Coordinates of C-alpha atoms in Angstrom, one line a residue:
M21 CA 72.2 126.1 55.8
K22 CA 73.4 122.4 55.7
K23 CA 76.7 123.3 57.1
L24 CA 75.1 125.3 59.8
S25 CA 72.7 122.3 60.6
I26 CA 75.8 120.0 60.9
L27 CA 77.5 122.4 63.3
L28 CA 74.3 122.6 65.5
Y29 CA 74.0 118.9 65.4
L30 CA 77.6 118.3 66.5
S31 CA 77.2 120.9 69.2
A32 CA 74.0 119.4 70.6
C33 CA 75.8 116.0 70.7
I34 CA 78.8 117.5 72.6
G35 CA 76.5 119.2 75.0
F36 CA 74.5 116.0 75.5
A37 CA 77.7 113.9 76.2
Q38 CA 78.9 116.6 78.6
N39 CA 75.6 116.6 80.3
A40 CA 75.7 112.8 80.7
D41 CA 79.0 113.0 82.0
E42 CA 78.3 115.5 84.6
K43 CA 75.4 113.6 85.7
Q44 CA 77.4 110.4 86.0
L45 CA 80.1 112.2 88.1
K46 CA 77.4 113.6 90.3
S47 CA 75.9 110.3 90.8
V48 CA 79.4 108.8 91.8
Y49 CA 80.1 111.5 94.2
S50 CA 76.5 111.5 95.9
T51 CA 76.7 107.7 96.3
S52 CA 80.2 107.6 97.7
L53 CA 79.4 110.4 100.3
I54 CA 76.0 109.2 101.1
N55 CA 76.4 105.4 100.9
G56 CA 80.2 104.8 100.9
Q57 CA 81.8 101.4 101.8
S58 CA 85.4 102.5 101.9
Y59 CA 85.5 103.7 105.6
A60 CA 83.9 100.6 106.9
W61 CA 86.3 98.4 105.0
L62 CA 89.3 100.4 106.3
D63 CA 87.9 100.1 109.9
H64 CA 88.0 96.3 109.7
L65 CA 91.4 96.1 107.8
S66 CA 93.0 98.5 110.3
N67 CA 91.3 97.7 113.6
N68 CA 90.4 93.9 113.1
I69 CA 93.6 93.0 111.3
G70 CA 96.2 95.6 111.8
G71 CA 99.6 96.2 110.4
R72 CA 100.2 93.8 107.3
L73 CA 103.9 93.4 107.0
S74 CA 104.8 91.3 103.9
G75 CA 104.8 87.6 104.7
S76 CA 103.0 88.1 108.0
T77 CA 99.9 86.3 109.4
N78 CA 98.2 89.6 109.3
A79 CA 99.1 90.1 105.6
A80 CA 97.5 86.7 104.9
K81 CA 94.4 87.7 106.9
A82 CA 94.0 90.8 104.8
V83 CA 94.2 88.7 101.6
Q84 CA 91.4 86.6 102.7
Y85 CA 89.3 89.5 103.9
T86 CA 89.6 91.7 100.9
K87 CA 88.9 88.6 98.6
S88 CA 85.7 87.9 100.7
E89 CA 84.4 91.5 100.4
L90 CA 85.1 91.7 96.7
E91 CA 83.1 88.4 96.2
K92 CA 80.1 90.0 98.0
L93 CA 80.1 92.8 95.3
G94 CA 78.9 90.3 92.8
L95 CA 81.9 90.9 90.3
D96 CA 82.3 88.7 87.3
N97 CA 85.4 87.3 88.7
V98 CA 87.6 87.3 91.8
W99 CA 90.9 85.3 92.3
L100 CA 94.1 85.3 94.0
Q101 CA 97.5 85.6 92.1
E102 CA 100.4 83.9 93.8
V103 CA 103.5 85.9 94.6
M104 CA 106.6 84.9 96.5
V105 CA 107.5 87.7 98.9
P106 CA 110.2 88.6 101.6
K107 CA 109.5 87.8 105.3
W108 CA 111.3 90.1 107.7
E109 CA 110.3 90.5 111.4
R110 CA 111.1 93.4 113.8
G111 CA 111.3 91.3 116.9
K112 CA 111.0 92.7 120.4
A113 CA 111.1 96.7 120.8
E114 CA 114.4 98.4 119.9
E115 CA 116.1 100.3 122.6
A116 CA 118.6 103.3 122.1
Y117 CA 120.4 105.8 124.3
I118 CA 123.0 108.6 124.1
L119 CA 125.9 108.4 126.6
T120 CA 126.9 111.7 128.0
N121 CA 129.1 112.7 131.0
S122 CA 125.8 113.5 132.7
G123 CA 124.3 110.1 132.2
K124 CA 122.2 108.1 129.8
I125 CA 119.6 109.7 127.6
T126 CA 116.9 107.3 126.1
V127 CA 115.8 108.2 122.5
P128 CA 113.2 106.6 120.3
I129 CA 114.3 104.5 117.3
C130 CA 113.0 101.7 115.2
A131 CA 114.8 99.1 112.9
L132 CA 114.6 100.0 109.2
G133 CA 113.0 97.3 107.2
G134 CA 115.6 94.6 106.1
S135 CA 118.1 95.5 108.6
V136 CA 120.1 92.9 110.5
A137 CA 119.9 92.8 114.2
T138 CA 122.7 94.2 116.4
K139 CA 125.0 91.7 118.2
S140 CA 123.7 90.2 121.5
G141 CA 123.8 93.0 124.0
G142 CA 123.6 95.8 121.3
I143 CA 126.2 98.1 120.0
V144 CA 127.9 101.1 122.0
A145 CA 130.3 103.2 120.0
E146 CA 131.3 107.0 119.2
I147 CA 128.9 108.6 116.7
I148 CA 129.6 110.9 113.8
E149 CA 127.0 113.2 112.2
V150 CA 126.7 113.7 108.4
K151 CA 124.1 115.5 106.4
G152 CA 124.0 112.8 103.6
I153 CA 126.0 109.9 102.0
E154 CA 128.1 112.4 100.0
D155 CA 129.7 113.5 103.3
L156 CA 131.2 110.0 103.9
K157 CA 134.0 110.3 101.2
A158 CA 135.1 113.6 102.6
L159 CA 135.5 112.3 106.0
G160 CA 137.1 109.1 105.1
E161 CA 137.7 105.8 106.8
G162 CA 139.9 107.5 109.4
K163 CA 137.2 109.3 110.8
I164 CA 134.4 106.8 110.5
K165 CA 135.8 103.4 111.2
G166 CA 134.5 101.8 114.3
K167 CA 131.8 104.4 114.7
I168 CA 128.1 104.8 114.2
V169 CA 127.2 107.1 111.4
F170 CA 124.3 109.5 112.2
Y171 CA 122.6 110.6 109.0
N172 CA 120.8 114.0 109.8
R173 CA 119.6 115.5 106.7
P174 CA 116.0 116.7 107.3
M175 CA 113.3 116.9 104.5
Q176 CA 113.3 120.3 103.0
P177 CA 110.6 122.3 104.6
D178 CA 110.1 125.0 102.1
L179 CA 109.1 122.5 99.3
I180 CA 105.4 122.6 98.8
S181 CA 105.5 119.1 97.3
T182 CA 106.2 117.1 100.3
F183 CA 107.0 113.9 98.1
E184 CA 109.8 116.0 96.6
A185 CA 111.1 116.8 100.0
Y186 CA 110.9 113.1 100.8
G187 CA 112.7 112.2 97.6
G188 CA 115.4 114.5 98.4
C189 CA 116.6 112.7 101.5
V190 CA 115.3 109.2 101.4
D191 CA 118.6 107.9 99.8
Q192 CA 120.3 108.0 103.2
R193 CA 117.7 105.6 104.6
Y194 CA 117.8 103.1 101.8
A195 CA 121.5 103.1 101.1
G196 CA 123.0 104.6 104.2
A197 CA 124.2 101.4 105.8
K198 CA 125.6 100.0 102.6
E199 CA 127.8 103.1 101.9
A200 CA 128.8 103.6 105.7
L201 CA 130.2 100.0 106.0
K202 CA 132.6 100.9 103.1
F203 CA 134.3 103.2 105.5
G204 CA 134.2 100.9 108.4
A205 CA 131.1 102.0 110.3
V206 CA 129.6 99.6 112.7
G207 CA 126.0 100.9 112.5
V208 CA 123.9 103.8 111.0
V209 CA 121.1 105.8 112.6
V210 CA 118.9 107.9 110.2
R211 CA 116.8 110.9 110.9
S212 CA 113.2 110.0 110.3
M213 CA 111.5 111.1 107.0
N214 CA 109.2 113.4 108.8
L215 CA 108.7 117.3 108.3
R216 CA 107.4 117.7 111.9
L217 CA 109.2 117.2 115.2
D218 CA 107.8 114.5 117.3
D219 CA 108.8 111.2 119.1
Y220 CA 107.8 108.8 116.4
P221 CA 110.6 107.0 114.5
H222 CA 109.5 106.2 111.0
T223 CA 110.8 102.9 109.4
G224 CA 111.0 102.0 105.7
S225 CA 113.1 99.8 103.3
M226 CA 116.7 99.8 103.2
G227 CA 119.1 97.5 101.1
Y228 CA 122.6 96.1 101.4
E229 CA 122.6 94.9 97.7
D230 CA 125.5 92.4 97.3
V231 CA 127.1 92.9 100.7
A232 CA 127.6 89.4 102.4
V233 CA 125.2 88.8 105.4
E234 CA 128.2 88.5 107.8
D235 CA 129.4 91.9 106.8
R236 CA 126.1 93.9 107.2
I237 CA 125.7 96.5 109.7
P238 CA 122.4 97.5 111.5
A239 CA 120.3 100.4 110.6
A240 CA 117.8 102.2 112.5
A241 CA 115.6 105.3 112.3
I242 CA 115.5 107.9 114.9
S243 CA 112.5 110.2 115.7
T244 CA 113.0 113.9 114.5
N245 CA 113.0 115.1 118.2
G246 CA 115.5 112.4 119.0
A247 CA 117.7 113.5 116.0
E248 CA 117.6 117.2 117.1
L249 CA 118.6 116.1 120.7
L250 CA 121.4 113.8 119.4
S251 CA 122.8 116.5 117.2
K252 CA 122.7 119.2 120.0
Q253 CA 124.7 116.6 122.3
L254 CA 127.3 116.1 119.6
Q255 CA 127.8 120.0 119.4
K256 CA 128.5 119.9 123.1
D257 CA 130.8 117.0 123.0
S258 CA 131.9 115.0 119.8
K259 CA 133.1 112.1 121.8
I260 CA 129.8 111.0 123.2
K261 CA 128.8 107.5 122.5
F262 CA 125.5 106.1 121.3
G263 CA 124.1 102.7 122.1
F264 CA 121.2 100.5 120.6
T265 CA 119.8 97.1 120.4
M266 CA 117.6 95.5 117.8
H267 CA 116.3 91.9 117.3
C268 CA 115.0 92.0 113.7
K269 CA 115.4 88.9 111.5
Q270 CA 115.3 88.0 107.9
Y271 CA 113.6 84.7 106.8
D272 CA 113.4 82.9 103.5
D273 CA 110.8 84.1 101.1
V274 CA 107.1 82.9 101.6
L275 CA 104.1 82.5 99.5
S276 CA 101.6 85.3 99.5
H277 CA 98.9 86.8 96.9
N278 CA 97.7 89.7 95.0
V279 CA 93.9 90.1 95.4
I280 CA 92.1 90.7 91.9
G281 CA 88.6 91.2 91.0
E282 CA 86.9 92.5 87.8
I283 CA 83.8 93.6 86.0
R284 CA 83.9 92.3 82.4
G285 CA 83.5 94.9 79.6
S286 CA 80.4 94.9 77.5
E287 CA 82.0 96.0 74.2
F288 CA 85.8 95.7 74.6
P289 CA 86.4 93.1 77.3
N290 CA 90.1 92.5 76.1
E291 CA 90.8 96.2 76.9
I292 CA 91.6 96.3 80.6
I293 CA 91.5 99.2 83.0
I294 CA 93.0 98.6 86.4
V295 CA 92.7 100.5 89.7
G296 CA 94.6 99.4 92.9
G297 CA 96.7 100.1 95.9
H298 CA 99.1 97.9 98.0
L299 CA 97.7 95.5 100.6
D300 CA 100.9 95.2 102.7
S301 CA 102.0 97.9 105.2
W302 CA 104.8 98.4 107.8
D303 CA 104.2 96.9 111.2
L304 CA 104.4 99.8 113.5
G305 CA 100.9 101.3 112.9
D306 CA 98.0 99.6 111.1
G307 CA 98.7 101.1 107.8
S308 CA 95.6 103.1 107.3
H309 CA 97.1 105.8 105.1
D310 CA 99.8 103.7 103.6
D311 CA 98.1 102.1 101.9
G312 CA 94.9 100.8 103.7
A313 CA 93.2 104.0 102.1
G314 CA 94.3 103.2 98.6
V315 CA 93.1 99.6 98.9
V316 CA 89.6 100.3 100.1
Q317 CA 89.2 103.3 97.6
S318 CA 90.1 100.9 94.8
M319 CA 87.7 98.3 95.9
D320 CA 85.1 101.0 96.2
V321 CA 85.7 102.2 92.5
L322 CA 84.1 98.8 91.3
R323 CA 81.3 99.1 94.0
L324 CA 80.5 102.6 92.8
I325 CA 80.5 101.7 89.2
K326 CA 77.9 99.0 90.0
E327 CA 75.9 100.9 92.4
T328 CA 75.5 103.8 90.1
G329 CA 74.2 101.5 87.3
Y330 CA 76.9 102.1 84.9
T331 CA 77.8 99.4 82.5
P332 CA 81.6 99.5 81.5
K333 CA 82.5 99.1 78.0
R334 CA 86.0 97.8 78.9
T335 CA 87.0 95.3 81.7
I336 CA 87.6 97.2 85.0
R337 CA 89.9 95.3 87.3
V338 CA 90.9 96.0 91.0
V339 CA 94.4 94.8 91.9
L340 CA 95.4 94.9 95.5
F341 CA 99.2 94.4 95.2
M342 CA 101.3 92.7 97.8
N343 CA 104.8 93.6 98.9
E344 CA 105.0 97.2 97.5
E345 CA 106.8 98.3 100.8
N346 CA 110.0 96.0 100.6
G347 CA 110.1 94.4 97.4
L348 CA 107.5 95.4 94.8
R349 CA 107.1 91.7 94.2
G350 CA 103.2 92.0 93.7
G351 CA 103.5 94.7 91.0
R352 CA 106.2 92.9 89.2
K353 CA 104.4 89.6 89.3
Y354 CA 101.1 91.1 87.9
A355 CA 102.9 92.8 85.0
E356 CA 104.8 89.5 84.3
I357 CA 101.6 87.4 84.2
A358 CA 99.8 90.0 82.1
K359 CA 102.6 89.9 79.6
E360 CA 102.6 86.1 79.5
K361 CA 98.9 86.2 78.8
G362 CA 99.0 88.9 76.3
E363 CA 96.7 91.1 78.2
K364 CA 96.0 94.6 76.7
H365 CA 96.0 97.2 79.6
V366 CA 94.9 100.6 78.4
F367 CA 94.7 102.6 81.7
A368 CA 96.1 102.0 85.3
L369 CA 95.4 104.2 88.3
E370 CA 97.0 103.9 91.8
S371 CA 96.1 105.3 95.1
D372 CA 99.2 105.3 97.3
A373 CA 99.6 108.7 98.8
G374 CA 97.1 108.7 101.9
G375 CA 93.5 109.0 102.4
F376 CA 93.5 112.8 102.6
T377 CA 91.5 115.3 100.5
P378 CA 91.9 114.4 96.8
R379 CA 93.6 117.4 94.6
G380 CA 93.8 115.6 91.4
F381 CA 96.0 113.2 89.5
S382 CA 99.5 112.9 88.0
F383 CA 99.8 111.3 84.6
D384 CA 102.5 109.2 82.9
C385 CA 101.3 109.3 79.3
S386 CA 101.6 110.5 75.7
P387 CA 100.9 114.3 75.0
E388 CA 97.7 113.2 73.1
N389 CA 96.3 111.4 76.0
F390 CA 97.2 114.3 78.5
A391 CA 95.3 116.6 76.1
Q392 CA 92.2 114.5 76.4
V393 CA 92.5 114.4 80.3
E394 CA 92.8 118.2 80.3
S395 CA 89.6 118.3 78.4
W396 CA 87.8 116.6 81.4
K397 CA 89.2 119.2 83.9
A398 CA 85.7 121.2 84.0
L399 CA 83.9 118.1 84.9
F400 CA 86.0 117.8 88.1
K401 CA 86.0 121.6 88.9
P402 CA 82.6 121.3 91.1
Y403 CA 84.5 118.9 93.3
L404 CA 87.6 121.1 93.8
I405 CA 89.8 118.6 91.8
H406 CA 92.3 120.9 90.0
Y407 CA 95.5 119.0 90.0
F408 CA 96.2 117.4 86.5
E409 CA 100.0 117.3 85.9
K410 CA 102.4 115.0 83.9
G411 CA 104.9 113.1 85.9
G412 CA 104.7 109.9 87.9
S413 CA 101.9 107.3 88.7
G414 CA 102.4 104.6 91.1
A415 CA 105.0 102.1 92.0
D416 CA 102.9 98.9 91.6
I417 CA 101.5 99.9 88.2
G418 CA 105.0 101.1 87.0
P419 CA 105.9 97.7 85.6
L420 CA 103.0 97.7 83.2
K421 CA 104.4 100.8 81.4
D422 CA 104.8 100.7 77.6
D423 CA 104.3 103.2 74.9
Q424 CA 100.5 102.9 74.8
I425 CA 99.1 102.6 78.4
V426 CA 98.2 105.7 80.5
L427 CA 99.4 105.3 84.0
A428 CA 98.0 107.7 86.8
G429 CA 98.4 108.3 90.5
L430 CA 95.7 109.9 92.8
R431 CA 97.3 112.9 94.3
P432 CA 95.7 113.9 97.7
D433 CA 96.7 116.9 99.8
S434 CA 100.1 115.8 101.1
Q435 CA 101.0 118.2 103.8
R436 CA 100.2 115.9 106.7
Y437 CA 101.0 112.6 105.0
F438 CA 104.7 112.2 106.3
D439 CA 103.6 112.9 109.8
H440 CA 102.1 109.3 109.6
H441 CA 104.0 107.6 106.8
H442 CA 105.7 104.4 108.1
A443 CA 105.3 105.3 111.8
A444 CA 103.3 104.1 114.8
N445 CA 100.7 106.8 114.3
D446 CA 99.6 105.7 110.8
T447 CA 96.4 104.4 112.3
F448 CA 92.6 104.5 111.7
D449 CA 91.8 107.4 113.7
A450 CA 94.1 109.6 111.5
V451 CA 91.8 109.1 108.4
N452 CA 88.8 111.3 107.9
K453 CA 85.8 109.6 106.5
R454 CA 84.7 112.3 104.0
E455 CA 88.1 112.9 102.6
L456 CA 88.5 109.0 102.0
E457 CA 85.0 108.9 100.3
L458 CA 85.9 111.9 98.1
G459 CA 89.0 110.1 97.1
A460 CA 87.1 107.1 96.1
A461 CA 84.7 109.1 94.1
T462 CA 87.4 111.0 92.3
M463 CA 89.1 107.8 91.2
T464 CA 85.9 106.4 90.0
S465 CA 85.1 109.4 87.9
L466 CA 88.4 109.2 86.1
V467 CA 88.0 105.4 85.6
Y468 CA 84.5 106.1 84.1
L469 CA 85.9 108.7 81.6
F470 CA 88.7 106.5 80.5
D471 CA 86.3 103.6 80.0
K472 CA 83.8 105.7 78.1
Y473 CA 86.2 107.4 75.8
G474 CA 89.2 105.1 75.7
T475 CA 92.7 106.2 75.2
V476 CA 94.0 108.1 72.4
K477 CA 96.2 106.0 70.1
K478 CA 99.8 107.1 69.5
K479 CA 100.1 108.5 66.0
K480 CA 102.4 106.6 63.8
I481 CA 105.0 108.8 61.9
K482 CA 105.0 108.0 58.2
G483 CA 108.5 107.4 56.8

């Protein structure tokens, strides 16, 4: 009888805890959907400030705006963390055209972030099409020297994970110029990282590594429609020429900031949970999906915790990182300062995959911690959150990785994300209010569970 009584008592305790968790998640989702703040914050960030390229005036405005809004929440502490960031400017609009026997055909391009400008008056040269960097060696200098290299490997459409498709061809964007100049190319044009056919060129970071400034060649992205047209023209006549003009410029590094706010923990204040996104964006649109959505969702996590009356055991901190797009300086600086201070981070969650309908999370953690996460799946089922997988988290929180911390990334439906990623149509009108608010609630729910139950300590092997 005594053993039965203990089992009944334990069962009742577990049932009570589950019921309390269900009530807290219900409160979080209801508050976010009825009285959410993320959409209004995003409206201002996108429409009143706009694109927030690292080192720009708009990025500085975004720092001050988000700091001010966090202060209004009545958090225990809000501060700015200094970080030096790169400053690159696009300059006036790029121009590009295909020269055929029938005349000149204009096509949409944009400079890739970090590219050098073309020489005055632009570049006009024959163009050679390749499917990837690996094709360059096979062609050799004889077929490439003096020409523009056209990288035309599309994102693989039959991959359900669009991020996997993106990862399968983004090397040509980042390293395409560096590799092509080894064979004497005078410039590169890269097919935009986009699964649909449209007229929006998609920018993104590229790098020259240790190539001397005077030896660098300009790199541009061409829209997917433009890439299709250029490829067809080359099939008709391999001797056609391509011309483009860009006015971009790299400046010295400038001072910027990460924006940080926190609620101090009531029981374990030295154990830190962070949630965040990156405040910078590219300059073509207003950065609503990448990553305005992640910024305002992360801010709303702290507001929802306070609004629902929950008192965190651990310190909950929001970090709005600067310079994810072209340097990751903010994430690295945050981790550097945390290490210097000896801070103990136990869980970090990043939202940097757009403001679409949340599907779940990816985790970078121990098997023991992942088992705990899986035990929470039933709590998320009523909200159609079903994706709990190991593998990946977020770029900004990556520098915090050690053998104890749990890292996670919010995973929204990604099928439309790359239609907007790094392009002029990454704008506020492309974000759905309800989807954004569901994401904020989903993030808050996971933060609540990690705060309440903590992380599972890694078992030490006796030797």
